[in-house]
Coordinates of C-alpha atoms and ligand atoms in Angstrom, one line a residue:
M300 CA 15.8 56.6 -26.8
Q301 CA 12.5 58.7 -26.8
T302 CA 13.0 62.2 -28.0
D303 CA 11.0 65.0 -26.3
Y304 CA 10.0 66.9 -29.4
E305 CA 8.4 69.7 -27.4
K306 CA 11.6 70.2 -25.4
I307 CA 13.8 70.5 -28.4
G308 CA 11.4 72.9 -30.1
L309 CA 10.6 70.8 -33.2
K310 CA 8.7 72.8 -35.8
V311 CA 7.6 71.2 -39.1
G312 CA 5.8 72.7 -42.0
L313 CA 4.5 70.7 -44.9
E314 CA 4.3 71.4 -48.6
I315 CA 2.1 68.9 -50.4
H316 CA 2.3 68.6 -54.1
Q317 CA -0.4 66.5 -55.8
Q318 CA -0.8 66.0 -59.6
L319 CA -4.2 66.9 -60.9
A320 CA -6.1 64.5 -63.2
T321 CA -6.9 67.0 -65.9
S322 CA -7.3 66.2 -69.6
A323 CA -4.4 68.5 -70.6
K324 CA -1.3 70.1 -69.2
L325 CA -1.2 73.4 -67.4
F326 CA 0.0 75.6 -70.3
C327 CA -0.6 73.5 -73.4
K328 CA -2.9 70.8 -74.8
C329 CA -0.5 67.9 -74.3
K330 CA -1.6 64.8 -72.4
P331 CA -0.4 64.8 -68.8
E332 CA 1.0 61.3 -69.1
L333 CA 4.4 59.6 -68.9
F334 CA 5.9 57.5 -71.7
K335 CA 8.0 54.4 -71.1
E336 CA 9.4 53.8 -74.6
E337 CA 12.6 55.2 -76.1
P338 CA 12.2 59.0 -76.8
E339 CA 11.2 60.1 -80.3
I340 CA 13.1 63.4 -79.9
T341 CA 16.2 64.4 -77.9
F342 CA 17.8 67.8 -77.7
L343 CA 20.8 69.1 -75.9
R344 CA 20.8 72.4 -74.0
R345 CA 23.4 74.1 -72.0
L346 CA 22.3 75.1 -68.5
R347 CA 22.1 78.8 -68.4
P348 CA 21.8 80.9 -65.2
T349 CA 18.5 82.7 -65.2
Q350 CA 18.7 86.3 -64.2
S351 CA 15.8 87.5 -62.0
E352 CA 14.4 90.9 -62.3
L353 CA 16.6 92.1 -59.4
G354 CA 19.6 91.1 -61.4
Q355 CA 20.7 88.4 -59.0
I356 CA 22.1 85.2 -60.3
D357 CA 21.6 82.1 -58.2
P358 CA 25.1 81.1 -57.1
A359 CA 24.4 77.4 -57.5
A360 CA 23.1 77.9 -61.1
Y361 CA 26.0 80.1 -62.0
F362 CA 28.4 77.5 -60.7
E363 CA 26.8 74.7 -62.8
F364 CA 26.9 77.0 -65.8
Q365 CA 30.6 77.6 -65.3
K366 CA 31.1 73.8 -65.1
G367 CA 29.7 73.5 -68.5
V368 CA 26.9 71.1 -67.5
K369 CA 24.6 70.2 -70.4
I370 CA 21.1 68.7 -70.3
R371 CA 19.9 66.1 -72.8
Y372 CA 16.1 66.4 -72.9
E373 CA 14.0 63.4 -74.0
A374 CA 10.5 63.8 -75.5
D375 CA 7.8 62.2 -77.5
T376 CA 5.1 64.0 -79.5
Q377 CA 2.2 62.7 -77.5
T378 CA 3.3 64.2 -74.2
S379 CA 5.1 67.3 -75.3
C380 CA 5.1 70.1 -77.8
L381 CA 7.0 73.4 -78.5
V382 CA 5.8 74.8 -75.1
E383 CA 7.7 72.2 -73.1
M384 CA 10.7 72.7 -75.3
D385 CA 10.6 76.4 -74.6
E386 CA 10.3 77.2 -78.3
E387 CA 6.8 78.7 -78.0
P388 CA 5.2 80.8 -75.2
P389 CA 2.8 79.2 -72.8
H390 CA -0.8 79.0 -73.8
P391 CA -3.4 80.4 -71.3
L392 CA -3.7 78.8 -67.9
N393 CA -5.8 75.5 -67.9
M394 CA -9.1 76.5 -66.3
E395 CA -9.9 72.9 -65.5
A396 CA -6.9 72.9 -63.2
V397 CA -7.9 76.3 -61.7
E398 CA -11.3 74.9 -60.9
I399 CA -10.0 71.8 -59.1
S400 CA -7.5 73.9 -57.1
L401 CA -10.2 76.4 -56.2
T402 CA -12.5 73.5 -55.1
A403 CA -9.7 72.1 -52.9
A404 CA -8.9 75.5 -51.5
L405 CA -12.5 76.2 -50.6
M406 CA -12.7 72.8 -48.9
M407 CA -9.9 74.0 -46.7
N408 CA -11.7 77.3 -46.0
A409 CA -9.1 79.3 -47.8
K410 CA -9.8 82.7 -49.4
P411 CA -9.4 82.7 -53.2
V412 CA -7.3 85.5 -54.6
D413 CA -9.1 88.2 -56.7
E414 CA -6.7 87.7 -59.6
I415 CA -4.4 84.9 -60.5
H416 CA -1.0 86.0 -61.5
V417 CA 1.4 83.5 -63.0
M418 CA 4.9 83.9 -61.6
R419 CA 8.3 82.4 -62.5
K420 CA 10.3 80.6 -59.8
T421 CA 14.0 80.1 -60.6
V422 CA 14.9 76.5 -60.9
I423 CA 18.6 75.7 -61.1
D424 CA 18.9 72.0 -61.9
G425 CA 17.8 71.8 -65.5
S426 CA 14.5 70.1 -64.6
N427 CA 12.7 72.9 -66.4
T428 CA 13.7 73.8 -70.0
T429 CA 13.0 77.5 -69.3
G430 CA 15.2 77.7 -66.2
F431 CA 12.1 78.5 -64.1
Q432 CA 8.9 76.9 -62.9
R433 CA 5.6 78.6 -63.5
T434 CA 3.4 78.9 -60.4
C435 CA 0.4 80.9 -59.2
V436 CA -1.3 81.4 -55.9
I437 CA -4.9 80.4 -56.0
A438 CA -6.0 81.0 -52.4
L439 CA -4.6 82.1 -49.0
N440 CA -5.2 81.5 -45.3
G441 CA -7.1 78.3 -45.1
Q442 CA -7.2 75.7 -42.4
V443 CA -7.6 72.0 -41.7
K444 CA -8.5 70.4 -38.4
V445 CA -6.4 67.5 -37.2
K446 CA -7.4 65.9 -33.9
E447 CA -8.9 69.1 -32.5
K448 CA -5.8 71.1 -33.5
T449 CA -6.2 73.8 -36.2
I450 CA -3.5 73.7 -38.8
P451 CA -3.2 76.9 -40.8
I452 CA -2.8 76.6 -44.5
Q453 CA -0.7 79.5 -45.7
H454 CA -1.4 79.2 -49.4
I455 CA -2.8 76.9 -52.1
S456 CA -1.0 77.3 -55.4
L457 CA -1.2 75.8 -58.8
E458 CA 2.1 75.0 -60.6
E459 CA 3.6 73.0 -63.4
D460 CA 5.4 69.8 -62.6
A461 CA 9.1 69.6 -63.6
A462 CA 10.8 67.2 -66.0
R463 CA 12.0 64.0 -64.5
K464 CA 15.7 63.0 -64.3
T465 CA 16.4 59.8 -66.1
G466 CA 20.2 59.5 -65.8
E467 CA 23.6 61.0 -66.4
E468 CA 26.2 60.6 -69.1
E469 CA 29.9 61.1 -69.6
G470 CA 30.9 64.7 -70.2
N471 CA 28.8 66.5 -67.6
I472 CA 25.5 65.6 -69.3
I473 CA 22.3 65.1 -67.3
R474 CA 19.3 63.5 -68.9
Y475 CA 15.7 64.7 -68.3
R476 CA 12.4 63.5 -69.7
I477 CA 10.0 66.3 -70.4
D478 CA 6.8 64.3 -70.4
R479 CA 6.1 65.2 -66.8
L480 CA 7.0 68.9 -67.4
G481 CA 3.8 71.0 -67.3
V482 CA 1.6 68.4 -65.6
P483 CA -0.6 70.5 -63.2
L484 CA 0.3 70.3 -59.6
I485 CA -1.6 71.7 -56.6
E486 CA 0.6 72.8 -53.8
V487 CA -0.7 73.1 -50.3
A488 CA 1.6 74.7 -47.7
T489 CA 0.9 74.5 -44.0
A490 CA 2.3 76.9 -41.4
P491 CA 5.3 75.4 -39.4
V492 CA 3.1 74.5 -36.5
I493 CA 3.5 70.8 -36.5
N494 CA 5.3 69.6 -33.3
S495 CA 5.8 65.8 -33.7
P496 CA 6.6 63.3 -36.4
K497 CA 3.3 61.5 -36.0
E498 CA 1.3 64.7 -36.2
A499 CA 3.0 65.5 -39.6
E500 CA 1.8 62.2 -41.0
E501 CA -1.7 62.9 -39.8
V502 CA -1.7 66.4 -41.3
A503 CA -0.5 65.0 -44.6
L504 CA -3.1 62.3 -44.5
T505 CA -5.9 64.9 -43.8
I506 CA -4.8 67.2 -46.7
G507 CA -4.3 64.2 -49.0
R508 CA -7.9 63.0 -48.3
I509 CA -9.3 66.5 -49.0
L510 CA -7.5 66.6 -52.3
R511 CA -8.7 63.1 -53.3
A512 CA -12.2 64.1 -52.3
T513 CA -12.3 66.4 -55.3
G514 CA -12.2 63.3 -57.4
K515 CA -9.9 65.0 -59.8
V516 CA -6.4 64.0 -58.7
M517 CA -4.0 61.4 -60.0
R518 CA -3.4 58.2 -58.0
G519 CA -0.4 56.0 -57.5
L520 CA 3.2 56.3 -56.5
G521 CA 4.9 59.6 -57.7
T522 CA 1.6 61.5 -58.1
I523 CA 1.9 63.0 -54.6
R524 CA 5.1 64.4 -53.2
Q525 CA 5.6 65.9 -49.8
D526 CA 8.2 68.4 -48.9
L527 CA 9.1 69.0 -45.2
N528 CA 10.5 72.1 -43.6
I529 CA 12.1 71.0 -40.3
S530 CA 13.8 72.9 -37.6
I531 CA 14.7 72.5 -33.9
Q532 CA 15.9 75.0 -31.4
G533 CA 19.6 75.7 -31.9
G534 CA 19.5 73.9 -35.2
A535 CA 18.6 75.3 -38.6
L536 CA 15.8 75.1 -41.1
T537 CA 16.2 72.1 -43.4
E538 CA 14.0 71.7 -46.4
I539 CA 13.5 68.0 -47.4
K540 CA 12.2 67.4 -50.8
G541 CA 10.3 64.6 -52.4
V542 CA 8.9 62.3 -49.7
Q543 CA 6.6 60.0 -51.7
E544 CA 5.2 57.7 -49.1
L545 CA 3.0 59.0 -46.3
E546 CA 4.2 56.3 -43.9
I547 CA 7.9 57.5 -44.0
I548 CA 7.1 61.1 -43.1
P549 CA 7.6 60.4 -39.3
L550 CA 10.8 58.5 -40.0
V551 CA 12.2 61.4 -42.1
I552 CA 11.5 63.8 -39.3
E553 CA 13.0 61.5 -36.6
Y554 CA 16.2 61.1 -38.6
E555 CA 16.5 64.8 -39.4
V556 CA 16.1 65.6 -35.7
Q557 CA 18.7 63.1 -34.9
R558 CA 21.0 64.6 -37.5
Q559 CA 20.6 68.1 -36.2
L560 CA 21.1 67.1 -32.5
N561 CA 24.2 65.2 -33.5
L562 CA 25.6 68.1 -35.5
I563 CA 25.0 70.5 -32.5
K564 CA 26.8 68.1 -30.3
I565 CA 29.7 67.7 -32.7
S566 CA 30.0 71.5 -33.0
Q567 CA 30.2 71.9 -29.2
E568 CA 32.9 69.1 -29.0
L569 CA 34.9 70.6 -31.8
Q570 CA 35.0 74.0 -30.1
K571 CA 36.3 72.3 -27.0
T572 CA 39.1 70.7 -29.0
G573 CA 40.1 74.2 -30.1
A574 CA 39.2 73.7 -33.8
K575 CA 39.0 77.1 -35.5
E576 CA 37.5 78.4 -38.8
E577 CA 40.8 80.2 -39.7
D578 CA 42.7 77.0 -39.4
L579 CA 40.6 75.4 -42.2
K580 CA 42.7 76.8 -45.0
E581 CA 42.2 76.3 -48.7
E582 CA 45.6 74.7 -49.0
F583 CA 45.7 71.8 -51.4
F584 CA 48.6 69.3 -51.6
D585 CA 49.3 67.2 -54.6
V586 CA 49.8 63.8 -53.0
T587 CA 49.7 61.8 -56.3
P588 CA 53.3 60.4 -55.9
I589 CA 52.4 58.6 -52.6
F590 CA 49.9 56.4 -54.4
K591 CA 51.9 55.6 -57.5
T592 CA 51.9 51.9 -56.6
T593 CA 48.7 51.8 -54.6
K594 CA 46.5 48.7 -54.4
C595 CA 43.3 50.9 -54.2
K596 CA 41.3 50.3 -57.3
V597 CA 39.6 53.7 -57.4
L598 CA 42.9 55.5 -57.1
Q599 CA 44.5 53.2 -59.7
K600 CA 41.8 54.0 -62.2
A601 CA 42.2 57.7 -61.6
L602 CA 46.0 57.5 -62.1
E603 CA 45.5 55.6 -65.4
K604 CA 43.5 58.5 -66.6
N605 CA 46.3 60.9 -65.6
Q606 CA 44.2 62.5 -62.9
K607 CA 45.7 64.0 -59.8
I608 CA 45.2 63.2 -56.1
L609 CA 44.8 66.3 -54.1
A610 CA 44.6 66.5 -50.3
A611 CA 43.5 69.0 -47.7
K612 CA 43.9 69.1 -43.9
L613 CA 41.0 69.5 -41.4
P614 CA 42.9 70.5 -38.2
K615 CA 41.5 68.9 -35.0
F616 CA 38.8 67.0 -36.9
K617 CA 40.2 63.5 -36.3
G618 CA 37.4 61.1 -35.3
F619 CA 34.6 63.5 -36.1
L620 CA 34.2 62.5 -39.8
K621 CA 33.2 59.0 -38.8
R622 CA 30.5 60.2 -36.3
E623 CA 27.1 58.9 -37.4
L624 CA 24.4 61.6 -37.8
M625 CA 21.6 59.2 -38.8
P626 CA 21.6 55.6 -39.9
N627 CA 24.6 55.0 -42.3
I628 CA 25.1 58.8 -42.8
R629 CA 28.2 60.2 -41.2
L630 CA 29.7 63.6 -41.1
G631 CA 32.1 62.3 -43.7
T632 CA 29.1 61.3 -45.9
E633 CA 27.9 64.9 -45.8
M634 CA 31.3 66.2 -46.8
A635 CA 31.3 63.6 -49.7
D636 CA 27.8 64.8 -50.8
R637 CA 29.1 68.4 -51.0
A638 CA 32.2 67.3 -52.9
K639 CA 30.1 65.4 -55.4
F640 CA 27.8 68.3 -55.9
W641 CA 30.3 71.2 -56.2
G642 CA 33.2 69.2 -57.6
R643 CA 31.3 66.7 -59.7
V644 CA 33.7 64.0 -58.3
G645 CA 32.8 60.4 -57.5
G646 CA 33.5 60.7 -53.8
I647 CA 36.2 61.5 -51.2
F648 CA 38.6 59.5 -49.0
H649 CA 39.3 60.6 -45.5
T650 CA 41.6 59.3 -42.7
D651 CA 38.8 58.5 -40.4
E652 CA 37.8 55.5 -42.6
L653 CA 41.3 54.3 -43.4
P654 CA 43.1 52.0 -43.8
A655 CA 40.6 50.4 -46.1
Y656 CA 39.8 50.0 -49.8
G657 CA 43.3 48.8 -50.4
I658 CA 44.9 51.9 -48.9
T659 CA 47.6 50.9 -46.4
E660 CA 48.9 52.2 -43.1
E661 CA 52.2 53.2 -44.8
E662 CA 50.4 55.3 -47.4
I663 CA 48.4 57.1 -44.8
E664 CA 51.6 57.7 -42.8
A665 CA 53.2 59.2 -45.9
L666 CA 50.1 61.3 -46.6
R667 CA 50.0 62.8 -43.1
K668 CA 53.6 63.7 -43.3
M669 CA 53.3 65.3 -46.7
V670 CA 50.4 67.6 -45.6
N671 CA 52.0 68.2 -42.2
A672 CA 49.0 66.7 -40.3
K673 CA 49.2 66.4 -36.6
E674 CA 47.8 63.5 -34.7
E675 CA 44.5 65.2 -34.0
D676 CA 43.9 66.3 -37.6
A677 CA 41.9 64.6 -40.3
V678 CA 43.0 64.5 -43.9
V679 CA 40.7 64.4 -46.9
F680 CA 41.7 63.6 -50.4
V681 CA 40.1 63.3 -53.9
A682 CA 41.2 61.9 -57.2
D683 CA 40.0 63.7 -60.3
T684 CA 41.1 66.5 -62.6
P685 CA 42.9 69.1 -60.6
E686 CA 40.1 71.6 -61.2
N687 CA 37.3 69.2 -60.0
A688 CA 39.4 67.9 -57.1
K689 CA 40.0 71.5 -55.9
D690 CA 36.3 72.4 -56.1
A691 CA 35.5 69.2 -54.2
L692 CA 38.0 70.0 -51.4
K693 CA 36.8 73.6 -51.2
A694 CA 33.3 72.2 -50.7
V695 CA 34.6 69.9 -48.0
L696 CA 36.3 72.8 -46.2
E697 CA 33.2 74.8 -46.4
R698 CA 31.2 72.0 -44.9
A699 CA 33.9 71.7 -42.1
K700 CA 33.5 75.4 -41.3
E701 CA 29.7 75.0 -41.1
T702 CA 30.3 72.1 -38.7
L703 CA 32.0 74.4 -36.3
K704 CA 28.9 76.6 -36.3
G705 CA 26.4 73.8 -36.0
V706 CA 23.7 73.0 -38.5
P707 CA 23.8 74.5 -42.0
E708 CA 20.6 75.6 -43.8
E709 CA 20.2 73.4 -46.8
T710 CA 17.9 71.6 -49.2
R711 CA 18.0 67.8 -48.9
A712 CA 16.3 65.1 -50.8
A713 CA 14.6 62.1 -49.2
N714 CA 15.9 58.6 -49.8
P715 CA 13.4 55.7 -49.9
D716 CA 14.5 54.5 -46.4
G717 CA 13.7 57.8 -44.7
T718 CA 17.3 59.1 -44.6
T719 CA 18.2 62.1 -46.7
H720 CA 21.1 63.5 -48.8
Y721 CA 22.4 66.9 -49.7
M722 CA 20.6 68.4 -52.7
R723 CA 21.7 72.0 -52.9
P724 CA 22.0 75.2 -50.8
R725 CA 18.8 76.8 -49.7
P726 CA 17.8 79.3 -52.3
G727 CA 18.0 82.9 -51.3
A728 CA 15.3 85.5 -51.8
A729 CA 14.3 87.0 -55.2
R730 CA 13.5 83.7 -56.7
M731 CA 10.1 84.8 -58.0
Y732 CA 9.3 87.2 -60.8
P733 CA 6.2 87.7 -63.0
E734 CA 5.5 85.5 -66.0
T735 CA 4.8 88.2 -68.7
D736 CA 3.5 85.7 -71.3
T737 CA 0.2 84.9 -69.6
P738 CA -2.4 87.4 -68.7
P739 CA -3.9 87.5 -65.1
I740 CA -7.2 85.7 -64.5
Q741 CA -10.0 87.2 -62.5
I742 CA -11.7 85.1 -59.9
T743 CA -15.1 86.7 -59.6
E744 CA -17.4 86.3 -56.6
D745 CA -19.9 84.6 -58.9
Y746 CA -17.5 82.0 -59.9
V747 CA -16.5 81.2 -56.3
R748 CA -20.2 81.0 -55.3
Q749 CA -20.8 78.6 -58.2
I750 CA -18.0 76.3 -57.0
L751 CA -19.1 76.6 -53.4
A752 CA -22.6 75.5 -54.4
S753 CA -21.3 72.1 -55.6
L754 CA -18.5 71.5 -53.2
P755 CA -17.7 67.7 -52.8
E756 CA -18.4 66.0 -49.6
L757 CA -15.7 66.5 -47.0
P758 CA -13.8 63.3 -46.0
E759 CA -15.2 63.3 -42.4
Q760 CA -18.8 63.6 -43.7
K761 CA -18.1 60.8 -46.3
L762 CA -16.7 58.5 -43.6
Q763 CA -19.8 59.0 -41.4
R764 CA -22.1 58.4 -44.3
L765 CA -20.3 55.2 -45.3
I766 CA -20.8 53.9 -41.7
R767 CA -24.4 55.0 -41.5
N768 CA -25.7 54.0 -44.9
Y769 CA -23.8 50.8 -45.4
G770 CA -23.3 49.5 -41.9
L771 CA -19.5 49.4 -42.4
N772 CA -17.3 49.5 -39.3
Q773 CA -15.0 52.5 -38.8
K774 CA -11.9 50.7 -40.1
L775 CA -13.5 49.3 -43.3
A776 CA -15.2 52.7 -44.0
T777 CA -11.9 54.4 -43.7
Q778 CA -10.3 51.9 -46.0
V779 CA -13.0 52.4 -48.6
M780 CA -12.6 56.2 -48.3
D781 CA -8.9 56.0 -48.8
S782 CA -9.0 53.5 -51.6
E783 CA -9.5 54.4 -55.3
Y784 CA -12.7 52.4 -55.3
T785 CA -15.0 54.7 -53.2
E786 CA -17.4 55.4 -56.0
L787 CA -17.3 51.9 -57.3
F788 CA -18.1 50.6 -53.9
E789 CA -21.2 52.7 -53.6
T790 CA -22.4 51.8 -57.1
I791 CA -22.0 48.1 -56.5
A792 CA -23.6 48.3 -53.0
K793 CA -26.6 50.1 -54.5
E794 CA -27.1 47.9 -57.5
N795 CA -26.8 44.5 -55.9
K796 CA -28.1 42.3 -53.1
V797 CA -24.6 41.6 -51.7
S798 CA -23.6 42.7 -48.2
P799 CA -21.8 46.0 -48.3
T800 CA -19.2 44.6 -45.9
T801 CA -18.4 41.8 -48.4
I802 CA -17.9 44.3 -51.2
A803 CA -15.8 46.6 -49.0
V804 CA -13.5 43.8 -47.8
F805 CA -13.0 42.7 -51.4
L806 CA -12.3 46.1 -52.8
T807 CA -9.8 47.0 -50.1
E808 CA -8.3 44.0 -48.3
T809 CA -8.6 41.3 -50.9
M810 CA -7.4 43.4 -53.8
K811 CA -4.5 44.6 -51.7
A812 CA -3.6 41.0 -50.7
L813 CA -3.8 39.8 -54.2
K814 CA -1.5 42.6 -55.4
R815 CA 1.0 41.6 -52.7
E816 CA 0.9 38.1 -54.0
G817 CA 1.8 39.3 -57.4
V818 CA -1.6 39.2 -59.1
Q819 CA -1.9 42.0 -61.7
I820 CA -5.0 43.5 -60.3
E821 CA -4.5 46.6 -62.5
K822 CA -5.7 44.5 -65.4
I823 CA -9.1 44.1 -63.9
S824 CA -11.5 46.9 -65.0
E825 CA -14.2 48.5 -62.9
S826 CA -16.8 47.1 -65.2
Q827 CA -15.5 43.6 -64.7
I828 CA -15.7 44.1 -61.0
K829 CA -19.3 45.3 -61.3
E830 CA -20.1 42.2 -63.4
I831 CA -18.6 39.9 -60.9
F832 CA -20.8 41.2 -58.1
K833 CA -23.8 41.0 -60.4
C834 CA -23.1 37.3 -60.7
I835 CA -22.9 36.9 -56.9
S836 CA -26.0 38.9 -56.5
S837 CA -27.9 36.6 -58.9
G838 CA -26.6 33.5 -57.3
E839 CA -24.5 32.4 -60.3
L840 CA -21.3 32.7 -58.2
T841 CA -20.5 32.3 -54.6
K842 CA -18.5 34.9 -52.7
E843 CA -16.0 32.2 -51.7
A844 CA -15.0 31.9 -55.4
L845 CA -14.4 35.7 -55.9
Q846 CA -10.6 35.5 -55.7
D847 CA -10.4 32.6 -58.2
V848 CA -12.3 34.6 -60.7
V849 CA -10.2 37.7 -60.2
I850 CA -6.9 35.7 -60.6
W851 CA -8.3 34.1 -63.8
L852 CA -9.3 37.5 -65.2
S853 CA -5.9 39.0 -64.5
K854 CA -4.4 36.3 -66.6
H855 CA -7.0 36.5 -69.4
E856 CA -7.2 40.2 -70.1
G857 CA -10.5 41.5 -71.4
Q858 CA -12.4 38.3 -70.9
S859 CA -15.8 38.4 -69.2
P860 CA -16.4 37.2 -65.6
R861 CA -19.0 34.7 -66.9
K862 CA -16.3 33.2 -69.1
A863 CA -14.1 32.9 -66.0
I864 CA -16.9 31.2 -64.0
E865 CA -17.4 28.7 -66.9
N866 CA -13.7 28.0 -67.3
L867 CA -13.1 27.5 -63.7
G868 CA -16.1 25.2 -63.3
L869 CA -17.5 27.6 -60.7
K870 CA -21.0 27.6 -61.9
T871 CA -23.3 27.4 -58.9
L872 CA -24.7 23.9 -58.5
S873 CA -28.5 23.5 -58.8
R874 CA -30.4 22.2 -55.8
E875 CA -30.8 18.8 -57.4
E876 CA -27.1 18.5 -58.2
L877 CA -26.2 19.5 -54.7
E878 CA -28.7 17.0 -53.2
G879 CA -27.3 14.2 -55.3
I880 CA -23.8 14.9 -54.0
I881 CA -25.1 15.0 -50.4
N882 CA -27.0 11.8 -50.8
N883 CA -24.0 10.2 -52.1
A884 CA -21.8 11.3 -49.2
I885 CA -24.4 10.1 -46.7
S886 CA -24.8 6.7 -48.2
C887 CA -21.0 6.2 -48.4
N888 CA -20.7 7.0 -44.7
K889 CA -23.6 4.9 -43.3
D890 CA -21.3 3.3 -40.7
L891 CA -20.0 6.6 -39.4
I892 CA -23.5 8.0 -39.1
E893 CA -24.8 5.0 -37.2
K894 CA -21.9 5.1 -34.8
S895 CA -21.7 8.8 -34.0
G896 CA -25.2 10.0 -34.7
E897 CA -25.5 13.8 -34.8
K898 CA -21.8 14.3 -34.4
A899 CA -21.3 12.9 -37.9
F900 CA -22.7 16.2 -39.3
G901 CA -19.3 18.0 -39.1
S902 CA -17.5 15.3 -41.0
I903 CA -20.1 15.1 -43.7
M904 CA -20.2 18.9 -44.0
G905 CA -16.4 19.0 -44.5
M906 CA -16.5 16.3 -47.1
V907 CA -19.2 17.9 -49.1
M908 CA -17.7 21.4 -48.9
R909 CA -14.4 20.1 -50.2
E910 CA -16.2 18.9 -53.2
V911 CA -18.5 21.9 -53.9
R912 CA -16.4 24.8 -52.7
G913 CA -17.1 27.8 -54.8
R914 CA -20.1 26.2 -56.4
A915 CA -22.5 26.2 -53.5
K916 CA -23.3 28.4 -50.5
A917 CA -22.2 26.9 -47.3
E918 CA -25.5 27.8 -45.6
L919 CA -27.5 25.9 -48.1
V920 CA -25.1 22.8 -47.9
S921 CA -25.5 22.8 -44.1
E922 CA -29.3 23.1 -44.3
L923 CA -29.6 20.2 -46.8
I924 CA -27.3 17.9 -44.8
K925 CA -29.2 18.5 -41.6
K926 CA -32.4 17.7 -43.3
K927 CA -31.0 14.5 -44.9
L928 CA -29.6 13.4 -41.6
E929 CA -33.0 13.9 -39.9
Q930 CA -34.6 11.7 -42.6
T931 CA -32.0 8.9 -42.3
K932 CA -32.7 8.7 -38.5
T933 CA -36.3 7.9 -39.0
Ligands
ZN117 ZN1 2.7 70.7 -74.7

């Protein structure tokens, strides 16, 4: 079914976060790198609610604090210091990062602020050791053009990246690694003027290209993250965090639209059934006895741990919990997500999905009776400590009440398949307050003029230049521009007598294909690639043998391309050697040549090429065979 996005009033705003390739982090001198080994240092912190200047405590943070959630931070000394551990105040703002941000901002025609003020933004999940993220606005009111449409850029900011979650442990402990904490991120926020899933992808691509054109951003998965604000008429504003792949942006939006449309429909149907908010009572039934001899493994385990099974009734909700909102995500899944978040339970059971999981018809019957459920009611139950189970059921009831109203405002996180899951409630106002440890930085007109004078080429200009100067077609030029080899391409094309198209195809398509086949192309350095093309340019290597050389080099790290050519026996044949091989082929096929005359050329050519592939240019082989055949005729 084709959705008419205009009719449903789709509005999307993008927030693009891109890690900058600076030599140090934003507020200290640590390297902005990730470590893979075991941590050298770990330390445990209790999550504490941060109090903003207005004296408001974030309800979700306060809740986690009450739950006694602790964070185990992992660190090593290369990538973090006392600043990341919140044992020392931040150092002055990294001016290299400021300059990159200003460059990008000016490329988007934004107006730099007169003074940069670092602010603190409350963060509630432990991903920052301080309880807040430092951020500062660099420029305002820019714009980018996407297919004749002007997309306003509301602001361009510079902020510190957060720690990355590495796991969870027993006893309400969440593990975070602080190597990523403090890595400079540029944030580009568009106005919510995007009206279709495809357009959102194009806007993200355009902004991404501008950021990459600065030549100072990190590359690879996880270095760019897109947040989407999505709303439709009659729905609500949903914030979706952490979309890493550009290509899934349209899918995320399509799914979210589907979800909101389905929730609106469910709300209307529920109202027709007579479901009411006041009937959704916080009344919890201890139904443990019913499941004393259950075959359900999950419940058995809970009972072994002496946990309780608590149930709550959702009057007139029968059948609605199994309604699909987007692929594999049902209303019941959303309730389970809430229960997991607020109750820290493993999940919920509900009557819309039963009998299943070893739970029998008889047990459900007894359950319904015990909670006085009518035919049209749904029953939800949870096995955990009574406190967690109650919190989980409260969250389920809360979600049920929201279902009556329509779509709740919330923050969701993107799954790799384009669907999303509940992350937390949307933060209220008063999240920002000034960072008093770093002084403001003036952006003088002189400084701006200086940056403006050496602004990098805009992506559109670069594309046209690649087409014009190197004779690349539009597709290939675009691929070169979007690849990480743009500069390398130009260097090789200028230094060698190899066709730019050959170089471009190799750097984009061939490298990508080899990677897909499992060749570790990241082991090939740029200087090795330059060397390979030098060999082609001088005639030592044929372009047909390019791939073989790259594969060999990926398996023999640090070796020279000449060594590869030697080891693979790919050294170009001399004219004499080649003539010898051709003479041999002709004399072995005298009969054939006599019989089919000029038609024999194809067969001879095939034979010789099989033997000399990668060691001689096809044009030369063809030329020599033709000449020899002429001579044999006479
Ligand atoms: Zn540091």
